[in-house]
Coordinates of C-alpha atoms in Angstrom, one line a residue:
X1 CA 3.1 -40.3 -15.1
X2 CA 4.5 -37.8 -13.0
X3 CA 6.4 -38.0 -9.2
X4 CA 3.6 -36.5 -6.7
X5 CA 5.7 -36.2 -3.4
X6 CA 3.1 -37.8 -0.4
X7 CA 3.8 -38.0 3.5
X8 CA 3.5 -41.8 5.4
X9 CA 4.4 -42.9 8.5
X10 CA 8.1 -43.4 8.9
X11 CA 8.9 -47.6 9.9
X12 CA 5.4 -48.8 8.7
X13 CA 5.9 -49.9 5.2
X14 CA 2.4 -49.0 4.4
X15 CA 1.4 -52.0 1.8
X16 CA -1.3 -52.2 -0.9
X17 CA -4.6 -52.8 0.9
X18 CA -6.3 -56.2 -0.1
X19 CA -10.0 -58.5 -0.7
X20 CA -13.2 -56.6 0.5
X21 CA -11.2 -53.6 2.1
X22 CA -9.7 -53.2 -1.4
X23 CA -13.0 -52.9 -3.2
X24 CA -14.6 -50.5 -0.4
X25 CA -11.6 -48.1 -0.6
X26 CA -12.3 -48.2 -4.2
X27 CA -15.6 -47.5 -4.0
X28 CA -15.3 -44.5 -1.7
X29 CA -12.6 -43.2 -3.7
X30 CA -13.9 -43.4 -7.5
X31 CA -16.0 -40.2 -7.1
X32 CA -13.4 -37.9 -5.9
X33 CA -10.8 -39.7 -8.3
X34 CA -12.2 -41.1 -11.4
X35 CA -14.1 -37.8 -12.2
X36 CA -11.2 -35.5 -11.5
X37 CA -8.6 -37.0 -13.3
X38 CA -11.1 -39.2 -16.0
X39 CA -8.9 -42.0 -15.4
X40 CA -10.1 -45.1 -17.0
X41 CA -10.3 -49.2 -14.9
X42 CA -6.5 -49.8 -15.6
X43 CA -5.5 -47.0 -14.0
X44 CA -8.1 -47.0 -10.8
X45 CA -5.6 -48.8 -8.9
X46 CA -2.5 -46.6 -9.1
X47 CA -4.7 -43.0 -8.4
X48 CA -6.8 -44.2 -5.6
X49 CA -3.6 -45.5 -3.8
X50 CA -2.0 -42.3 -4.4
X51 CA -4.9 -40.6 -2.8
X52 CA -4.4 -43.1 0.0
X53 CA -1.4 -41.8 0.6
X54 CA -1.8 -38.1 0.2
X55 CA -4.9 -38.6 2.6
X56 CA -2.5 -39.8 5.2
X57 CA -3.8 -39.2 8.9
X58 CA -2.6 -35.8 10.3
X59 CA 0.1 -37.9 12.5
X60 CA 1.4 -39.4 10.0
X61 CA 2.5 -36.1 8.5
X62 CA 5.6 -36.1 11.1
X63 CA 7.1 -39.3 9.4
X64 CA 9.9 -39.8 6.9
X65 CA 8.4 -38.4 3.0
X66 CA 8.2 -41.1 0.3
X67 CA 7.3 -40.4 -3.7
X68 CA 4.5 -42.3 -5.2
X69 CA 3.7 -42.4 -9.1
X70 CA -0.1 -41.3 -9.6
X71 CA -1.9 -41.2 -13.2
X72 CA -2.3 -37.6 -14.3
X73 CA -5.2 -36.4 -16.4
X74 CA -6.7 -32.8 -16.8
X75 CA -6.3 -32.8 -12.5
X76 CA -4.7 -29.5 -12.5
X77 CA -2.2 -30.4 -10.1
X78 CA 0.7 -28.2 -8.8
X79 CA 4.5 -28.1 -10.3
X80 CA 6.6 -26.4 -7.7
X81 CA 10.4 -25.3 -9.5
X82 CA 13.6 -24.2 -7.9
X83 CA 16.8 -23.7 -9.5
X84 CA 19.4 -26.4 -10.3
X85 CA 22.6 -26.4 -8.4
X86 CA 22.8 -24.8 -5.0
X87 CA 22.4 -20.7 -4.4
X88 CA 25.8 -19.2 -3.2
X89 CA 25.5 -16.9 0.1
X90 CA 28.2 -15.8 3.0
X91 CA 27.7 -15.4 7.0
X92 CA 25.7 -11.8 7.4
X93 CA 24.2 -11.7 3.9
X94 CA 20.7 -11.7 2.1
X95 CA 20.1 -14.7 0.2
X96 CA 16.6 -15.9 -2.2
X97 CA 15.7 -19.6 -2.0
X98 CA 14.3 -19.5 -5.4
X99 CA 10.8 -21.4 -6.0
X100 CA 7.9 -21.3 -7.9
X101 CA 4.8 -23.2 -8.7
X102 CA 2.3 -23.2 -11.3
X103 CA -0.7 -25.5 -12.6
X104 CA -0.3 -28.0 -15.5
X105 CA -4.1 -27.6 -16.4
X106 CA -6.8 -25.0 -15.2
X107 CA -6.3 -21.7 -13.4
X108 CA -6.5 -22.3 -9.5
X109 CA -7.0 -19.3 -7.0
X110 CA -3.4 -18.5 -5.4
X111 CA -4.6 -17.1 -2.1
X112 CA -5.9 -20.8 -1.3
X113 CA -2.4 -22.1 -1.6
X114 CA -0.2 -23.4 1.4
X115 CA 3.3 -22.3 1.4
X116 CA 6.5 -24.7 3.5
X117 CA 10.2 -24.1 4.2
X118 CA 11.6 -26.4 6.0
X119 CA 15.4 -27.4 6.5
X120 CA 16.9 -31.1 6.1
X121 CA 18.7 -31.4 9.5
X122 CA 18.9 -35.3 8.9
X123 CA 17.9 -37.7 6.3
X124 CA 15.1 -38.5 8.3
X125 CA 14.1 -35.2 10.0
X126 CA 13.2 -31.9 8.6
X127 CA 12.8 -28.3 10.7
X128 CA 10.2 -25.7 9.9
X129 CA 11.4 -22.4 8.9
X130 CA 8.2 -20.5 7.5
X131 CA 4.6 -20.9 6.9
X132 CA 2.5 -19.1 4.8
X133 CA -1.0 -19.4 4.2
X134 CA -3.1 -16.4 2.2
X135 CA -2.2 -13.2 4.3
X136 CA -1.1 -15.1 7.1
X137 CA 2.4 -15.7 7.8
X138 CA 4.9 -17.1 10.4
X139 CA 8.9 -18.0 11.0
X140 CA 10.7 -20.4 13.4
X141 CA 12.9 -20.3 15.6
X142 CA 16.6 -18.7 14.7
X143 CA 14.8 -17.7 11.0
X144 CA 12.1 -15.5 13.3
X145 CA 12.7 -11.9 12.0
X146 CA 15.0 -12.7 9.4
X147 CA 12.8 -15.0 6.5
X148 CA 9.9 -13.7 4.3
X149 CA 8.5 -14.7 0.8
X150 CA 9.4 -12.6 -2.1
X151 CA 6.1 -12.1 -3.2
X152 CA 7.2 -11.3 -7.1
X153 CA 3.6 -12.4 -8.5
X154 CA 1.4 -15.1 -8.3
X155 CA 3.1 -18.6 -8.2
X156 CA 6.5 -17.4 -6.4
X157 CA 7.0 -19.2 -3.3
X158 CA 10.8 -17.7 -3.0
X159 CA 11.8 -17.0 0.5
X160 CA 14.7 -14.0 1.2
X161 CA 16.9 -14.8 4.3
X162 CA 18.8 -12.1 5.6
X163 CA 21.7 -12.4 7.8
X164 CA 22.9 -15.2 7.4
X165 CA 24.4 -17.7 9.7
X166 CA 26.7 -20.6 9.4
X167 CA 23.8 -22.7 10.5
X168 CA 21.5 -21.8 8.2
X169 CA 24.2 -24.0 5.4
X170 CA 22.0 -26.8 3.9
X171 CA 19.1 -27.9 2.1
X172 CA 16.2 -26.4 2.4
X173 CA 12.6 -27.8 1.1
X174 CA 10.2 -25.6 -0.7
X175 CA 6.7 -27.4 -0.3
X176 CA 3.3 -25.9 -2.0
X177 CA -0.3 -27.7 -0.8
X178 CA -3.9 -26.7 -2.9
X179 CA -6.3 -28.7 -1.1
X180 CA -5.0 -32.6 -2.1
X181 CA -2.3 -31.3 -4.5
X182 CA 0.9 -30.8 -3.5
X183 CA 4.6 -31.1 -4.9
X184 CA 7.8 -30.4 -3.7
X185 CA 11.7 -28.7 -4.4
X186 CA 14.8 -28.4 -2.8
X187 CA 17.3 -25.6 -2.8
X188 CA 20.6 -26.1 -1.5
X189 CA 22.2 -23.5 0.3
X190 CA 25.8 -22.9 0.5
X191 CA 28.0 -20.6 2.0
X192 CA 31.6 -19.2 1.1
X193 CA 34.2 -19.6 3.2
X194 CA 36.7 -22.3 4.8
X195 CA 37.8 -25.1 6.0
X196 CA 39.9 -25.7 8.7
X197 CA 41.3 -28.7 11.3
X198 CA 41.3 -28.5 15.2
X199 CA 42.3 -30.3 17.9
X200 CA 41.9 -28.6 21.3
X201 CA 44.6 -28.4 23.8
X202 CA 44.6 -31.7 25.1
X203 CA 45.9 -33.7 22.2
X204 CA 44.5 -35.3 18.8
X205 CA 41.8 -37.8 18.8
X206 CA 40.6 -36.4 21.8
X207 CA 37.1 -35.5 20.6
X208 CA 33.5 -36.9 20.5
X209 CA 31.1 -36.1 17.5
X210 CA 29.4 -33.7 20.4
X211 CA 32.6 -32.3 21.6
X212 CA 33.9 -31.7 18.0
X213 CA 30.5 -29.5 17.2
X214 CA 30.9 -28.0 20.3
X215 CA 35.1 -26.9 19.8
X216 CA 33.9 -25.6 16.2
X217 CA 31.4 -23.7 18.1
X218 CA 34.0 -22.6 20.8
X219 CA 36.1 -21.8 17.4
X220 CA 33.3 -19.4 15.6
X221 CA 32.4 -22.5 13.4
X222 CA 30.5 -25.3 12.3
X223 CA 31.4 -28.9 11.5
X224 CA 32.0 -29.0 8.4
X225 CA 29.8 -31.1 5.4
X226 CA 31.9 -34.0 3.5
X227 CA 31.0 -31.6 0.1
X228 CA 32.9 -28.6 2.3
X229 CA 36.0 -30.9 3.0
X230 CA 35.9 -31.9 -0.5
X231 CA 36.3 -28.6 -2.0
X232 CA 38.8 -27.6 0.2
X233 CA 40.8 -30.6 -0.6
X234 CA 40.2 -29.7 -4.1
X235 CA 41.7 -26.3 -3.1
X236 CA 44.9 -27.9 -1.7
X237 CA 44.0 -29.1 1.5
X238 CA 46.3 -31.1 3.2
X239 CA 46.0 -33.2 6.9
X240 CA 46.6 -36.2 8.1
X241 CA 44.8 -36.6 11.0
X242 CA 41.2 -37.8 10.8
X243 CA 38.5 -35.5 11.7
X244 CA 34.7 -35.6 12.0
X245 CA 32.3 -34.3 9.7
X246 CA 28.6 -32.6 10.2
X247 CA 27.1 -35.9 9.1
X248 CA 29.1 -37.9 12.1
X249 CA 31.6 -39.5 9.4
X250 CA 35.1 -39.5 10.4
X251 CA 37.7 -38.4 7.4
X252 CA 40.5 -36.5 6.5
X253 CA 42.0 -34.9 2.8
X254 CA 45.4 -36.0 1.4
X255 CA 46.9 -33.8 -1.2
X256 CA 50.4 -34.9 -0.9
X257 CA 50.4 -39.1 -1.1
X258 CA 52.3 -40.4 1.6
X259 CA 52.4 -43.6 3.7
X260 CA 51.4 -42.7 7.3
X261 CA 48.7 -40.7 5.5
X262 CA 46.4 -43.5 4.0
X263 CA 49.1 -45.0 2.1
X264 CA 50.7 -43.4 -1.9
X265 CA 47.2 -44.7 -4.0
X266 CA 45.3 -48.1 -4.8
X267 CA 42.4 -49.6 -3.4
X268 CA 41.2 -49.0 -0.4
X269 CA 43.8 -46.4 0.5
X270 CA 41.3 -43.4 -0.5
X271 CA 37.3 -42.5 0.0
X272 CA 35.9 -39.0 -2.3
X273 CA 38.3 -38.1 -4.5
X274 CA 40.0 -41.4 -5.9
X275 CA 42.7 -43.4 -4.7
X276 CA 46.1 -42.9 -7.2
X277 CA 48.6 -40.9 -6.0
X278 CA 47.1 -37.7 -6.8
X279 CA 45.7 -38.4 -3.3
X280 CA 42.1 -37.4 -2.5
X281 CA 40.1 -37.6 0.9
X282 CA 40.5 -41.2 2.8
X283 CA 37.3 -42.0 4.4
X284 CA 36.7 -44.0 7.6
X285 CA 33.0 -44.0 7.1
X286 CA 30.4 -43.3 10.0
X287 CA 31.7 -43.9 13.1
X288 CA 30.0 -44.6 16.6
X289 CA 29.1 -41.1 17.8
X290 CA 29.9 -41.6 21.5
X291 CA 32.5 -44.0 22.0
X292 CA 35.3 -42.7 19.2
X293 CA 37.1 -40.1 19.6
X294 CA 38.8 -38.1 16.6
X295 CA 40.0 -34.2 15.6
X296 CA 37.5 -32.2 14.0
X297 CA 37.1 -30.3 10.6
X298 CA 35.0 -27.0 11.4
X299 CA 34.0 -24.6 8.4
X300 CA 33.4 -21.2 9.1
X301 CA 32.7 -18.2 6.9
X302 CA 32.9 -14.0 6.6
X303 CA 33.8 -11.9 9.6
X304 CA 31.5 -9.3 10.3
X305 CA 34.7 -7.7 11.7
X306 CA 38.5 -7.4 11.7
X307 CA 41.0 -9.4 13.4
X308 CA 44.4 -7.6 13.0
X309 CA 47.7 -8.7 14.5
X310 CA 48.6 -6.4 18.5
X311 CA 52.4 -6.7 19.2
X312 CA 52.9 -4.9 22.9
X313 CA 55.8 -3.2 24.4
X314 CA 57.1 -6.4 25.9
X315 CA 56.4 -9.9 24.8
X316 CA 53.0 -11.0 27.0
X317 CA 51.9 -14.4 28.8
X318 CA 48.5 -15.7 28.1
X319 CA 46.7 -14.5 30.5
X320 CA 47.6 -10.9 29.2
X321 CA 46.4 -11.3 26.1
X322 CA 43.1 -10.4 26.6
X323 CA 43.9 -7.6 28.3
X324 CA 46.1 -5.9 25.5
X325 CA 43.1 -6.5 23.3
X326 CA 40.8 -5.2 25.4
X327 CA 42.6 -2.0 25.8
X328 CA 42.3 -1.8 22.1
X329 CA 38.3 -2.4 22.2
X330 CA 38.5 -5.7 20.9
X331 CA 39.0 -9.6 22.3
X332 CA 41.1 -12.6 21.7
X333 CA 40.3 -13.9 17.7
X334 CA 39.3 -17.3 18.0
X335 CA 40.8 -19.5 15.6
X336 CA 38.3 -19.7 13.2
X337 CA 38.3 -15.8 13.2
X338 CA 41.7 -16.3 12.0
X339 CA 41.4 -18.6 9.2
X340 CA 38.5 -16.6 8.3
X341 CA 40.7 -13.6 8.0
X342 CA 43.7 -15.2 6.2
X343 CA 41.2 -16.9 3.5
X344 CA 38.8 -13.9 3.3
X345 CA 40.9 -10.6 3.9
X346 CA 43.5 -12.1 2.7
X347 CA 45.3 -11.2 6.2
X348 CA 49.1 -12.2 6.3
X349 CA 51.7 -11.9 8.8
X350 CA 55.1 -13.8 9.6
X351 CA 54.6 -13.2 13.7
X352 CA 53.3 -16.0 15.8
X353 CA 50.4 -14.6 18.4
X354 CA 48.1 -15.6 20.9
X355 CA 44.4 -17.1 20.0
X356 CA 41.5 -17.4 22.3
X357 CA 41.7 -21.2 23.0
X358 CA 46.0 -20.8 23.8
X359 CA 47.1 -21.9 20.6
X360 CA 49.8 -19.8 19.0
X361 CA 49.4 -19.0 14.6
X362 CA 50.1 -17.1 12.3
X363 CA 48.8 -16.8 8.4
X364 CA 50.8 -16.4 5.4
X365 CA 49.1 -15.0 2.5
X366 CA 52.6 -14.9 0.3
X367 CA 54.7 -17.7 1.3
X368 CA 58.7 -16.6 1.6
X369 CA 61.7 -17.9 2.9
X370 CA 61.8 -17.9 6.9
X371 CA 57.3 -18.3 7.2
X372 CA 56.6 -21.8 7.5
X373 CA 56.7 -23.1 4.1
X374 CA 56.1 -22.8 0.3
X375 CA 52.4 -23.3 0.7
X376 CA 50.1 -20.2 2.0
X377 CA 48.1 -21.3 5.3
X378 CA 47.9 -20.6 8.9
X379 CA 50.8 -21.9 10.7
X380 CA 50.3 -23.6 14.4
X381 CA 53.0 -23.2 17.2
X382 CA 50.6 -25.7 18.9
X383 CA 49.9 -25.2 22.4
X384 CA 52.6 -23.5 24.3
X385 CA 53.1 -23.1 28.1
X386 CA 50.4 -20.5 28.8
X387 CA 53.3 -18.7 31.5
X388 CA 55.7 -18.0 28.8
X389 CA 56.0 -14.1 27.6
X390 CA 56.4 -14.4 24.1
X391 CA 54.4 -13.7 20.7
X392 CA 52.3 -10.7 20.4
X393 CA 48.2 -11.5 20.2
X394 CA 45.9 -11.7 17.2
X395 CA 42.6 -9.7 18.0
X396 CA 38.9 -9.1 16.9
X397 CA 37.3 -6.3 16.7
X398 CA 33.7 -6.8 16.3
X399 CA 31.6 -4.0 13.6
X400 CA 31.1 -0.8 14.9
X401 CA 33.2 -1.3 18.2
X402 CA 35.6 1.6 18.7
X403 CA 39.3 1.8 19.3
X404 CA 40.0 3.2 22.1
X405 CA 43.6 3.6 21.4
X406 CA 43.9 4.4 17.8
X407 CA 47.6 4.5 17.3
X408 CA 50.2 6.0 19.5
X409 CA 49.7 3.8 22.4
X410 CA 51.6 0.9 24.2
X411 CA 51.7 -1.3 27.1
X412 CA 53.6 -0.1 30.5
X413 CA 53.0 0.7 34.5
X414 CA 51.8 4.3 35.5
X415 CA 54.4 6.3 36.9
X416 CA 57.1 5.4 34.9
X417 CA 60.4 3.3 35.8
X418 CA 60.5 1.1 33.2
X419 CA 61.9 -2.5 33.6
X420 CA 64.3 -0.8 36.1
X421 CA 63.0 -1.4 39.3
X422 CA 63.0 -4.6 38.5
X423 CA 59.9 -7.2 37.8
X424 CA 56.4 -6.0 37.7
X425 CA 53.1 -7.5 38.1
X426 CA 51.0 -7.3 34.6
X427 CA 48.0 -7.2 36.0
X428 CA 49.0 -3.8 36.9
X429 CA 49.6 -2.6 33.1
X430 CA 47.7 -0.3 31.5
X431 CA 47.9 1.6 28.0
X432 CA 49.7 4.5 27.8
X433 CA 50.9 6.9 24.8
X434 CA 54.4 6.1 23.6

């Protein structure tokens, strides 16, 4: 017996077909059936129902997948592999989904063979990504341009992705169809990089599941997976404020047992990750998408670029931070930029600057005396009043972007003066060699 992956219609709890219809599908069936796989009269029943099944209607193809168990003889049907575990990739690089297929009996003529990716993007709902059939190939959507097979040989199915993205994080399916054979693998892609918590300017708990995917998208992230919070919980993450997840359940890591924070261990006080007091990560399970409002945990991953730390002549509002970035050929980091760049590049600095969204950080690499703490991180100032002149401004220079002002230059009024003729209007400022 062997698992033969077959497609139904999702809801319809297709059942064993019964009396004179029984018998007739046999009948029709034990031609195509019997002879192929030289099954004997115990084991008509389970193959012809697993034909059934894998002669499913073409609309019946868009349903949920089930697995039946079919009798296997000398059939010659197809064993698709991929690798165990989960391939390891990063935002902008070239990955391989691994997969290959071979027969279990006779040779079988390749250039027949039907080749599927497609992406889980719910436990019930799967995206195409590529399609390959003999010489003919095609990609979809965001994957257009950037997915191909491998093409090592006969029987690799292995598709190469290039450039990768954060959304291209998940599992994929690797599906390979000869005429009413078929099996299945999945691949599981994952991405380095990090986890971080956010709460926009208008307070915790403020966020739906669509407006926490779309401030991690404001943020240059995703929402991050429950194994994603996990590991970084495993890593020493620490927060007590509960956040969704990619999935829409609501949770939050604990790696310093405490009582406002889920309570110092035993039951109940703790989801993934246990529940003594070595903490782990409390879990307030699915939630109802549009009427609860949380934070948000958003993942994000390599920066194509470099954010580095601008401190101007004088201390700058807000609304001038953009500006003294732009002078330098580069724009506000955003916050995930930022964590990306403390976790990744190892960027650390003990200055508190601007971000895109009005928040004020700063990330510490090396913890020491007078920089928030004996725990590395990225310290939050919060939100302060966007009129104050104060901090200097964290920036991000995309790749290949010049500097205009490589060194040397400043922030002052043409002309001269100073700060003695008293206040001056910062829209007027422009860079000038010091």
């Amino acid at each position: 017996m062997r698992e033969v992956r077959a497609v139904g219609n999702e809801g319809q709890g297709a059942s064993p077909p019964t009396g004179k219809a029984q018998q007739a599908g046999l009948s029709t069936l034990c031609p195509q059936v019997c002879a192929r796989a030289a099954l004997g009269p115990g084991a008509l029943w389970a193959a012809a129902w697993g034909v059934l099944l894998l002669t499913a209607p073409a609309g019946a193809q868009r349903g949920r997948k089930k697995v039946v168990h079919v009798l296997e003889g000398e059939s010659g049907s197809v064993v698709v592999q991929t690798a165990p575990g989960q391939v390891v990739s990063h935002r902008g690089g070239t990955i391989v989904l691994p997969c290959r297929y071979h027969y279990e009996a006779a040779a079988h003529d390749h250039d027949g063979v039907r080749l599927k990716w497609t992406k889980v993007v719910d436990p019930l709902a799967f995206a195409d990504v590529f399609v390959a059939l003999g010489p003919q190939h095609r990609a979809f959507g965001s994957y257009r341009g950037r997915a191909e097979l491998q093409g090592d040989g006969p029987g690799d199915a292995s598709l190469v992705l290039r450039n990768v993205t954060l959304q291209d994080y998940g599992r994929y399916e690797c599906e390979v169809t000869n005429e009413l054979e078929d099996d299945t693998g999945m691949v599981k892609l994952d991405l380095e990089g990090v986890v971080f918590p956010y709460h926009p300017r208008g307070g915790r708990y403020k966020l739906t599941f669509t407006e926490a995917q779309r401030a991690c998208a404001e943020q240059d992230g995703i929402l991050a997976s429950a194994e994603q919070l996990h590991a970084a919980w495993r890593d020493g993450l620490d927060w007590c404020n509960a956040g969704w997840l990619r999935d829409g359940s609501v949770q939050y890591p604990v790696s310093q047992p405490r009582e406002p924070c889920g309570g110092l261990g035993g039951a109940g006080s703790a989801g993934t990750g246990g529940g003594t007091a070595s903490g782990g990560v409390r879990n307030y399970g699915f939630r109802h998408n549009a009427g609860e409002r949380y934070d948000a945990f958003c993942f994000t991953s390599n920066l194509p670029g470099r954010v580095f730390f601008l401190k101007p002549l004088r201390p700058v509002p807000f609304s001038g931070a953009a500006r003294a970035c732009a002078a330098r050929g580069a724009a506000v980091a955003k916050v995930g930029q930022l964590f990306a760049a403390w976790k990744l590049q190892l960027l650390d600095r003990c200055t508190a600057g601007w971000l895109a969204d009005g928040s004020a950080r700063y990330p510490i690499v090396n913890p020491r005396a007078r920089c928030g703490g004996r725990r590395p991180g990225v310290r939050s100032l919060g939100f302060p009043d966007a009129t104050r002149r104060l901090f200097g401004v964290y920036c991000y220079r995309a790749p290949g972007a010049p500097d205009p002002a490589p060194g040397g230059w400043g922030w002052g009024w043409a002309g001269g003066g100073g700060w003695a003729g008293g206040a001056r209007d910062p829209a007027a400022w422009a860079p000038l060699r010091v």
